[in-house]
mmCIF file of C-alpha atoms in Angstrom:
data_model
loop_
_atom_site.group_PDB
_atom_site.id
_atom_site.type_symbol
_atom_site.label_atom_id
_atom_site.label_comp_id
_atom_site.label_asym_id
_atom_site.label_seq_id
_atom_site.Cartn_x
_atom_site.Cartn_y
_atom_site.Cartn_z
ATOM 1 C CA UNK A 1 0.036 0.331 -0.010
ATOM 2 C CA UNK A 2 2.885 2.459 0.448
ATOM 3 C CA UNK A 3 3.506 2.419 -2.841
ATOM 4 C CA UNK A 4 0.425 3.343 -3.887
ATOM 5 C CA UNK A 5 0.779 7.044 -4.909
ATOM 6 C CA UNK A 6 -2.981 9.457 -3.926
ATOM 7 C CA UNK A 7 -4.191 7.050 -1.432
ATOM 8 C CA UNK A 8 -3.909 7.120 1.947
ATOM 9 C CA UNK A 9 -5.875 6.032 5.363
ATOM 10 C CA UNK A 10 -8.328 7.395 7.714
ATOM 11 C CA UNK A 11 -8.754 7.607 11.478
ATOM 12 C CA UNK A 12 -10.797 4.507 11.518
ATOM 13 C CA UNK A 13 -8.316 2.624 9.065
ATOM 14 C CA UNK A 14 -10.142 2.922 5.490
ATOM 15 C CA UNK A 15 -8.311 3.224 3.143
ATOM 16 C CA UNK A 16 -9.102 7.011 0.800
ATOM 17 C CA UNK A 17 -8.900 9.202 -2.346
ATOM 18 C CA UNK A 18 -5.904 11.926 -1.256
ATOM 19 C CA UNK A 19 -8.125 14.556 -1.407
ATOM 20 C CA UNK A 20 -11.079 13.188 0.843
ATOM 21 C CA UNK A 21 -11.214 15.935 3.522
ATOM 22 C CA UNK A 22 -12.012 14.093 6.376
ATOM 23 C CA UNK A 23 -14.207 15.888 9.110
ATOM 24 C CA UNK A 24 -13.172 16.718 12.738
ATOM 25 C CA UNK A 25 -14.821 16.082 16.083
ATOM 26 C CA UNK A 26 -15.501 20.054 16.099
ATOM 27 C CA UNK A 27 -17.521 20.055 12.822
ATOM 28 C CA UNK A 28 -18.470 16.650 13.175
ATOM 29 C CA UNK A 29 -20.653 18.392 16.397
ATOM 30 C CA UNK A 30 -21.734 21.654 14.483
ATOM 31 C CA UNK A 31 -23.426 19.567 11.285
ATOM 32 C CA UNK A 32 -24.983 17.553 13.793
ATOM 33 C CA UNK A 33 -27.063 14.004 12.949
ATOM 34 C CA UNK A 34 -27.271 13.508 8.903
ATOM 35 C CA UNK A 35 -28.565 10.145 9.037
ATOM 36 C CA UNK A 36 -32.535 10.195 7.008
ATOM 37 C CA UNK A 37 -35.149 10.382 8.850
ATOM 38 C CA UNK A 38 -38.907 8.287 8.908
ATOM 39 C CA UNK A 39 -41.536 10.571 7.487
ATOM 40 C CA UNK A 40 -43.953 11.318 9.878
ATOM 41 C CA UNK A 41 -47.541 10.943 8.644
ATOM 42 C CA UNK A 42 -48.833 14.888 8.650
ATOM 43 C CA UNK A 43 -51.867 13.973 10.404
ATOM 44 C CA UNK A 44 -49.440 13.073 14.047
ATOM 45 C CA UNK A 45 -47.305 15.622 13.732
ATOM 46 C CA UNK A 46 -50.284 18.293 12.899
ATOM 47 C CA UNK A 47 -50.061 18.771 9.788
ATOM 48 C CA UNK A 48 -52.659 20.206 7.200
ATOM 49 C CA UNK A 49 -53.523 16.973 5.310
ATOM 50 C CA UNK A 50 -54.760 18.183 1.243
ATOM 51 C CA UNK A 51 -58.223 17.438 2.495
ATOM 52 C CA UNK A 52 -58.310 19.903 5.183
ATOM 53 C CA UNK A 53 -56.115 22.128 2.559
ATOM 54 C CA UNK A 54 -59.351 21.807 0.296
ATOM 55 C CA UNK A 55 -61.759 22.520 3.494
ATOM 56 C CA UNK A 56 -59.940 26.130 3.441
ATOM 57 C CA UNK A 57 -61.114 26.883 -0.370
ATOM 58 C CA UNK A 58 -63.676 26.780 -1.552
ATOM 59 C CA UNK A 59 -66.694 24.425 -0.421
ATOM 60 C CA UNK A 60 -67.291 21.697 -2.754
ATOM 61 C CA UNK A 61 -63.572 21.618 -4.452
ATOM 62 C CA UNK A 62 -61.355 19.067 -4.841
ATOM 63 C CA UNK A 63 -58.415 18.708 -3.614
ATOM 64 C CA UNK A 64 -56.664 19.278 -6.043
ATOM 65 C CA UNK A 65 -58.379 22.633 -6.913
ATOM 66 C CA UNK A 66 -58.115 23.975 -3.302
ATOM 67 C CA UNK A 67 -58.411 28.311 -4.443
ATOM 68 C CA UNK A 68 -61.453 27.212 -7.138
ATOM 69 C CA UNK A 69 -59.792 28.999 -9.410
ATOM 70 C CA UNK A 70 -60.131 26.311 -11.926
ATOM 71 C CA UNK A 71 -63.263 25.576 -13.353
ATOM 72 C CA UNK A 72 -64.652 22.405 -12.240
ATOM 73 C CA UNK A 73 -68.059 21.059 -12.224
ATOM 74 C CA UNK A 74 -70.823 18.665 -10.835
ATOM 75 C CA UNK A 75 -73.479 17.207 -11.989
ATOM 76 C CA UNK A 76 -76.515 17.401 -9.808
ATOM 77 C CA UNK A 77 -79.322 16.868 -12.109
ATOM 78 C CA UNK A 78 -81.310 13.617 -10.124
ATOM 79 C CA UNK A 79 -80.968 14.984 -7.196
ATOM 80 C CA UNK A 80 -82.510 18.949 -8.649
ATOM 81 C CA UNK A 81 -84.658 16.963 -10.296
ATOM 82 C CA UNK A 82 -86.194 14.874 -7.300
ATOM 83 C CA UNK A 83 -86.082 17.531 -4.828
ATOM 84 C CA UNK A 84 -87.678 20.237 -7.799
ATOM 85 C CA UNK A 85 -90.670 17.620 -8.002
ATOM 86 C CA UNK A 86 -90.824 16.978 -4.093
ATOM 87 C CA UNK A 87 -91.249 20.651 -3.664
ATOM 88 C CA UNK A 88 -93.097 21.377 -6.015
ATOM 89 C CA UNK A 89 -95.510 18.006 -4.646
ATOM 90 C CA UNK A 90 -95.633 19.525 -1.160
ATOM 91 C CA UNK A 91 -97.591 22.485 -2.063
ATOM 92 C CA UNK A 92 -100.710 23.431 -0.677
ATOM 93 C CA UNK A 93 -102.946 26.499 -0.676
ATOM 94 C CA UNK A 94 -106.117 27.483 1.530
ATOM 95 C CA UNK A 95 -108.442 30.802 0.200
ATOM 96 C CA UNK A 96 -110.548 31.974 2.448
ATOM 97 C CA UNK A 97 -114.071 32.882 0.448
ATOM 98 C CA UNK A 98 -116.749 35.886 1.841
ATOM 99 C CA UNK A 99 -118.581 35.323 -1.099
ATOM 100 C CA UNK A 100 -119.912 32.068 -0.672
ATOM 101 C CA UNK A 101 -120.587 32.307 3.960
ATOM 102 C CA UNK A 102 -117.134 32.030 4.045
ATOM 103 C CA UNK A 103 -116.629 29.220 2.723
ATOM 104 C CA UNK A 104 -112.938 27.467 2.701
ATOM 105 C CA UNK A 105 -110.828 25.566 0.012
ATOM 106 C CA UNK A 106 -107.985 24.731 -0.238
ATOM 107 C CA UNK A 107 -105.860 23.442 -3.472
ATOM 108 C CA UNK A 108 -103.296 21.321 -3.606
ATOM 109 C CA UNK A 109 -100.601 20.014 -6.125
ATOM 110 C CA UNK A 110 -101.940 16.475 -7.955
ATOM 111 C CA UNK A 111 -98.751 15.257 -9.582
ATOM 112 C CA UNK A 112 -95.742 16.747 -11.300
ATOM 113 C CA UNK A 113 -95.632 15.905 -14.788
ATOM 114 C CA UNK A 114 -92.674 16.702 -17.927
ATOM 115 C CA UNK A 115 -89.717 17.624 -15.401
ATOM 116 C CA UNK A 116 -86.859 17.963 -18.141
ATOM 117 C CA UNK A 117 -83.617 19.795 -17.801
ATOM 118 C CA UNK A 118 -79.961 19.362 -16.482
ATOM 119 C CA UNK A 119 -78.363 21.038 -12.847
ATOM 120 C CA UNK A 120 -74.241 21.333 -12.125
ATOM 121 C CA UNK A 121 -72.271 23.412 -9.426
ATOM 122 C CA UNK A 122 -69.667 24.758 -11.094
ATOM 123 C CA UNK A 123 -66.680 26.146 -9.335
ATOM 124 C CA UNK A 124 -64.694 29.469 -10.928
ATOM 125 C CA UNK A 125 -62.837 31.883 -9.644
ATOM 126 C CA UNK A 126 -62.970 31.192 -6.164
ATOM 127 C CA UNK A 127 -66.946 31.329 -6.808
ATOM 128 C CA UNK A 128 -69.766 28.739 -6.662
ATOM 129 C CA UNK A 129 -72.189 29.024 -10.183
ATOM 130 C CA UNK A 130 -75.222 26.965 -9.167
ATOM 131 C CA UNK A 131 -76.209 26.727 -13.096
ATOM 132 C CA UNK A 132 -80.475 24.944 -13.495
ATOM 133 C CA UNK A 133 -82.526 25.025 -16.279
ATOM 134 C CA UNK A 134 -85.747 22.640 -15.741
ATOM 135 C CA UNK A 135 -89.386 23.231 -16.958
ATOM 136 C CA UNK A 136 -92.481 20.924 -16.078
ATOM 137 C CA UNK A 137 -96.240 20.754 -16.099
ATOM 138 C CA UNK A 138 -98.743 20.734 -12.454
ATOM 139 C CA UNK A 139 -101.958 18.957 -12.231
ATOM 140 C CA UNK A 140 -103.957 20.533 -9.267
ATOM 141 C CA UNK A 141 -107.441 20.126 -7.942
ATOM 142 C CA UNK A 142 -109.947 22.181 -5.808
ATOM 143 C CA UNK A 143 -111.802 20.418 -3.110
ATOM 144 C CA UNK A 144 -114.191 22.648 -0.751
ATOM 145 C CA UNK A 145 -114.008 22.082 2.998
ATOM 146 C CA UNK A 146 -116.349 18.947 2.540
ATOM 147 C CA UNK A 147 -112.940 17.513 0.569
ATOM 148 C CA UNK A 148 -114.598 17.378 -2.498
ATOM 149 C CA UNK A 149 -113.622 18.045 -5.391
ATOM 150 C CA UNK A 150 -115.207 21.237 -7.203
ATOM 151 C CA UNK A 151 -112.193 21.761 -9.851
ATOM 152 C CA UNK A 152 -109.033 21.084 -11.055
ATOM 153 C CA UNK A 153 -106.108 22.431 -13.572
ATOM 154 C CA UNK A 154 -103.084 21.821 -15.166
ATOM 155 C CA UNK A 155 -100.304 24.599 -14.574
ATOM 156 C CA UNK A 156 -96.977 24.331 -16.701
ATOM 157 C CA UNK A 157 -93.156 25.849 -15.969
ATOM 158 C CA UNK A 158 -92.009 26.419 -19.106
ATOM 159 C CA UNK A 159 -88.693 27.905 -17.775
ATOM 160 C CA UNK A 160 -87.516 27.637 -14.484
ATOM 161 C CA UNK A 161 -83.446 28.684 -14.426
ATOM 162 C CA UNK A 162 -80.934 31.009 -12.415
ATOM 163 C CA UNK A 163 -82.259 33.891 -13.733
ATOM 164 C CA UNK A 164 -86.129 33.234 -14.003
ATOM 165 C CA UNK A 165 -85.635 32.553 -10.327
ATOM 166 C CA UNK A 166 -83.724 35.480 -8.896
ATOM 167 C CA UNK A 167 -87.443 37.451 -8.567
ATOM 168 C CA UNK A 168 -90.237 34.914 -7.630
ATOM 169 C CA UNK A 169 -92.585 37.247 -9.918
ATOM 170 C CA UNK A 170 -90.683 36.908 -12.909
ATOM 171 C CA UNK A 171 -91.176 32.940 -12.605
ATOM 172 C CA UNK A 172 -93.363 32.285 -15.494
ATOM 173 C CA UNK A 173 -96.209 29.910 -14.125
ATOM 174 C CA UNK A 174 -98.442 28.850 -17.220
ATOM 175 C CA UNK A 175 -102.688 28.921 -16.356
ATOM 176 C CA UNK A 176 -103.782 26.549 -18.469
ATOM 177 C CA UNK A 177 -107.624 25.739 -18.902
ATOM 178 C CA UNK A 178 -109.735 23.998 -16.061
ATOM 179 C CA UNK A 179 -110.063 19.969 -16.047
ATOM 180 C CA UNK A 180 -112.387 19.912 -14.376
ATOM 181 C CA UNK A 181 -114.492 23.308 -14.146
ATOM 182 C CA UNK A 182 -116.321 24.354 -10.928
ATOM 183 C CA UNK A 183 -119.909 23.786 -11.098
ATOM 184 C CA UNK A 184 -119.214 21.800 -14.130
ATOM 185 C CA UNK A 185 -122.990 20.627 -15.037
ATOM 186 C CA UNK A 186 -125.255 23.415 -13.090
ATOM 187 C CA UNK A 187 -126.705 26.295 -13.898
ATOM 188 C CA UNK A 188 -125.120 29.925 -12.894
ATOM 189 C CA UNK A 189 -127.909 30.442 -10.268
ATOM 190 C CA UNK A 190 -127.696 26.502 -9.284
ATOM 191 C CA UNK A 191 -126.971 26.264 -5.833
ATOM 192 C CA UNK A 192 -124.055 23.530 -5.663
ATOM 193 C CA UNK A 193 -121.002 22.514 -2.915
ATOM 194 C CA UNK A 194 -121.280 22.945 0.782
ATOM 195 C CA UNK A 195 -123.909 22.048 3.745
ATOM 196 C CA UNK A 196 -127.363 22.165 2.044
ATOM 197 C CA UNK A 197 -125.714 23.242 -1.497
ATOM 198 C CA UNK A 198 -126.397 26.941 -0.664
ATOM 199 C CA UNK A 199 -123.333 28.395 -3.070
ATOM 200 C CA UNK A 200 -124.277 29.432 -6.228
ATOM 201 C CA UNK A 201 -122.612 28.690 -9.122
ATOM 202 C CA UNK A 202 -121.574 31.745 -10.350
ATOM 203 C CA UNK A 203 -119.644 32.103 -6.713
ATOM 204 C CA UNK A 204 -118.224 28.348 -7.190
ATOM 205 C CA UNK A 205 -116.585 30.011 -10.248
ATOM 206 C CA UNK A 206 -115.210 32.853 -9.022
ATOM 207 C CA UNK A 207 -113.927 31.187 -5.317
ATOM 208 C CA UNK A 208 -111.784 28.213 -7.868
ATOM 209 C CA UNK A 209 -111.031 31.136 -9.564
ATOM 210 C CA UNK A 210 -109.057 33.076 -6.802
ATOM 211 C CA UNK A 211 -107.537 30.252 -5.100
ATOM 212 C CA UNK A 212 -106.224 29.083 -8.442
ATOM 213 C CA UNK A 213 -103.946 32.324 -8.394
ATOM 214 C CA UNK A 214 -103.248 31.827 -4.965
ATOM 215 C CA UNK A 215 -101.622 28.686 -6.114
ATOM 216 C CA UNK A 216 -99.504 30.107 -8.896
ATOM 217 C CA UNK A 217 -98.440 32.178 -6.049
ATOM 218 C CA UNK A 218 -97.432 29.465 -4.005
ATOM 219 C CA UNK A 219 -95.895 27.319 -6.851
ATOM 220 C CA UNK A 220 -93.754 30.129 -7.605
ATOM 221 C CA UNK A 221 -92.681 30.157 -3.307
ATOM 222 C CA UNK A 222 -92.188 26.495 -4.054
ATOM 223 C CA UNK A 223 -89.808 26.862 -6.502
ATOM 224 C CA UNK A 224 -87.604 29.150 -4.895
ATOM 225 C CA UNK A 225 -87.408 26.642 -2.057
ATOM 226 C CA UNK A 226 -85.926 24.776 -4.832
ATOM 227 C CA UNK A 227 -83.741 27.200 -4.635
ATOM 228 C CA UNK A 228 -82.855 27.431 -1.480
ATOM 229 C CA UNK A 229 -82.195 23.865 -0.827
ATOM 230 C CA UNK A 230 -79.748 23.692 -3.674
ATOM 231 C CA UNK A 231 -77.447 25.959 -2.652
ATOM 232 C CA UNK A 232 -77.746 24.466 0.877
ATOM 233 C CA UNK A 233 -76.735 20.826 -0.123
ATOM 234 C CA UNK A 234 -74.265 21.725 -2.695
#
């Protein structure tokens, strides 16, 4: 080994290059331990996980899009269709008449047909956007205080979207013709309905129309209730 040039022995007896510099004990103390250390999971040492980071950004965004700056869209059509239909089915309106001896009428939605459209939640620019566009038709009955159906008809909602539901009064509800006209088959002065049949048909017709007007208002409110639930659940 003495004949090998360019090599030397270290303090622990290893043969190494002449140009390899050995650290002194003082230098080792200053540097400290440089052995590889096992990384602990962030949840053990109190660090934030990707999930919690996402939660601190825009609610509902993916972990990779915690800030919500990248366009991201989630299809919510099925949930929205079911909720929209249920809100309409829950619509009930009471009308108290003064024309027909203080009679009480109730308009109830019996069936929701032809619910078509789609909905989604989009995240972009750090904000959520609720996108929906539906149309449907509603069948209803008008009942007297004896729970007898005195009239029935159909309402249509041709355009339910984020623009038309911004204002309750702007939401279009089309009133179709009666399926069952109030007092059908009776003369204008014939007595129909109620105890003793003491309600003239002309009063019954007017009461049914007024009850229908209130139903239209409550259908609009039910649509807005759907919008509130949509916003609250996504």
